[in-house]
Coordinates of C-alpha atoms in Angstrom, one line a residue:
M1 CA 0.0 0.0 0.0
R2 CA 2.8 2.4 0.8
T3 CA 4.3 1.9 -2.6
L4 CA 1.0 2.7 -4.3
A5 CA 0.7 5.9 -2.4
T6 CA 4.2 6.9 -3.3
I7 CA 3.6 6.2 -7.0
K8 CA 0.2 7.9 -6.9
G9 CA 1.8 11.0 -5.2
A10 CA 4.7 11.1 -7.7
A11 CA 2.4 10.9 -10.7
R12 CA 0.5 14.0 -9.7
P13 CA 2.2 17.3 -10.7
P14 CA 2.5 20.0 -8.1
K15 CA -0.2 22.6 -7.9
P16 CA 2.1 25.5 -9.1
V17 CA 3.0 23.5 -12.2
V18 CA -0.7 22.9 -13.0
G19 CA -1.4 26.6 -12.3
G20 CA 1.5 27.7 -14.6
A21 CA 0.3 25.4 -17.4
G22 CA -3.2 26.7 -17.1
F23 CA -2.0 30.3 -17.0
M24 CA 0.0 29.8 -20.3
M25 CA -3.0 27.9 -21.9
F26 CA -5.5 30.7 -21.1
G27 CA -3.0 33.4 -22.2
T28 CA -2.6 31.6 -25.5
L29 CA -6.3 31.5 -25.8
V30 CA -6.6 35.2 -25.3
V31 CA -3.9 35.9 -27.9
V32 CA -5.7 33.7 -30.5
G33 CA -9.0 35.5 -29.7
M34 CA -7.3 38.9 -30.2
K35 CA -5.9 37.7 -33.5
T36 CA -9.3 36.6 -34.6
L37 CA -10.9 39.9 -33.6
K38 CA -8.2 41.7 -35.6
S39 CA -9.9 40.5 -38.8
V40 CA -13.3 41.8 -37.7
D41 CA -14.5 45.0 -39.4
F42 CA -15.1 47.5 -36.6
D43 CA -14.7 50.6 -38.8
T44 CA -17.8 50.4 -41.1
T45 CA -20.4 49.1 -38.6
F46 CA -21.1 49.5 -34.9
K47 CA -22.9 46.2 -34.8
N48 CA -19.7 44.3 -34.3
F49 CA -18.8 46.5 -31.3
I50 CA -22.1 45.6 -29.8
V51 CA -21.6 41.8 -30.4
V52 CA -18.1 41.8 -28.8
G53 CA -19.0 44.2 -26.0
I54 CA -22.1 42.5 -24.8
S55 CA -20.5 39.0 -25.2
V56 CA -17.6 40.0 -23.0
A57 CA -20.0 41.6 -20.5
M58 CA -22.0 38.4 -20.4
C59 CA -18.8 36.4 -19.7
M60 CA -18.1 38.5 -16.7
I61 CA -21.5 37.9 -15.0
P62 CA -20.7 34.3 -13.9
I63 CA -17.1 35.3 -12.9
M64 CA -18.2 38.3 -10.8
N65 CA -21.3 36.7 -9.2
G66 CA -21.6 33.0 -9.6
K67 CA -25.1 32.9 -8.1
F68 CA -26.6 35.5 -10.4
F69 CA -28.5 33.0 -12.4
Q70 CA -29.4 30.6 -9.6
F71 CA -33.1 31.3 -10.2
M72 CA -32.9 29.6 -13.6
P73 CA -33.8 25.9 -14.0
D74 CA -31.2 23.2 -13.1
W75 CA -30.9 22.0 -16.7
S76 CA -29.8 25.5 -17.8
Q77 CA -27.1 25.9 -15.2
V78 CA -24.4 24.6 -17.5
L79 CA -25.1 27.5 -19.9
F80 CA -25.4 30.2 -17.2
T81 CA -22.5 29.3 -14.9
S82 CA -19.8 28.8 -17.5
P83 CA -18.2 32.1 -18.7
V84 CA -17.0 30.6 -21.9
I85 CA -20.3 29.0 -22.9
M86 CA -22.2 32.2 -21.9
G87 CA -20.0 34.4 -24.0
A88 CA -19.9 32.1 -27.0
V89 CA -23.7 31.6 -27.1
T90 CA -24.2 35.4 -26.6
A91 CA -21.8 36.2 -29.5
I92 CA -23.5 33.6 -31.8
I93 CA -27.0 34.8 -31.1
L94 CA -26.1 38.5 -31.4
N95 CA -24.1 38.0 -34.6
V96 CA -27.1 36.2 -36.2
L97 CA -29.6 38.8 -35.0
L98 CA -27.5 41.9 -35.9
N99 CA -25.5 40.8 -38.9
G100 CA -27.7 38.0 -40.3
I101 CA -26.9 34.9 -42.2
D102 CA -26.8 34.6 -46.0
A103 CA -28.1 31.6 -48.0
K104 CA -24.8 29.8 -47.8
G105 CA -24.8 29.9 -44.0
A106 CA -22.0 32.5 -43.6
S107 CA -22.4 35.6 -41.6
L108 CA -23.2 38.6 -43.8
A109 CA -20.6 40.7 -41.9
E110 CA -17.8 38.4 -43.3
G111 CA -18.3 39.9 -46.7

């Protein structure tokens, strides 16, 4: 039993290593997101500002107050408690509502 505990403990990376790896991963994700937003046309239409701004704001709700959506049904908690899902769904819905979709399924804002 003692050998198993030693092996089990050695196989687990220390918390600072996991934290550092997570920090790098999320930093990389932010850079990729910024690179993607660089290609968005913010000059000719204000609609894209609205999509990005409201989506980021919706991401912040579960981060700042995790119990904000506790009144919602249990089945919807996955959507309302995850900042990533909340922001992505908000961005998709707002983009479709404000920019529309053409017959090929691409966003009209893409050109």
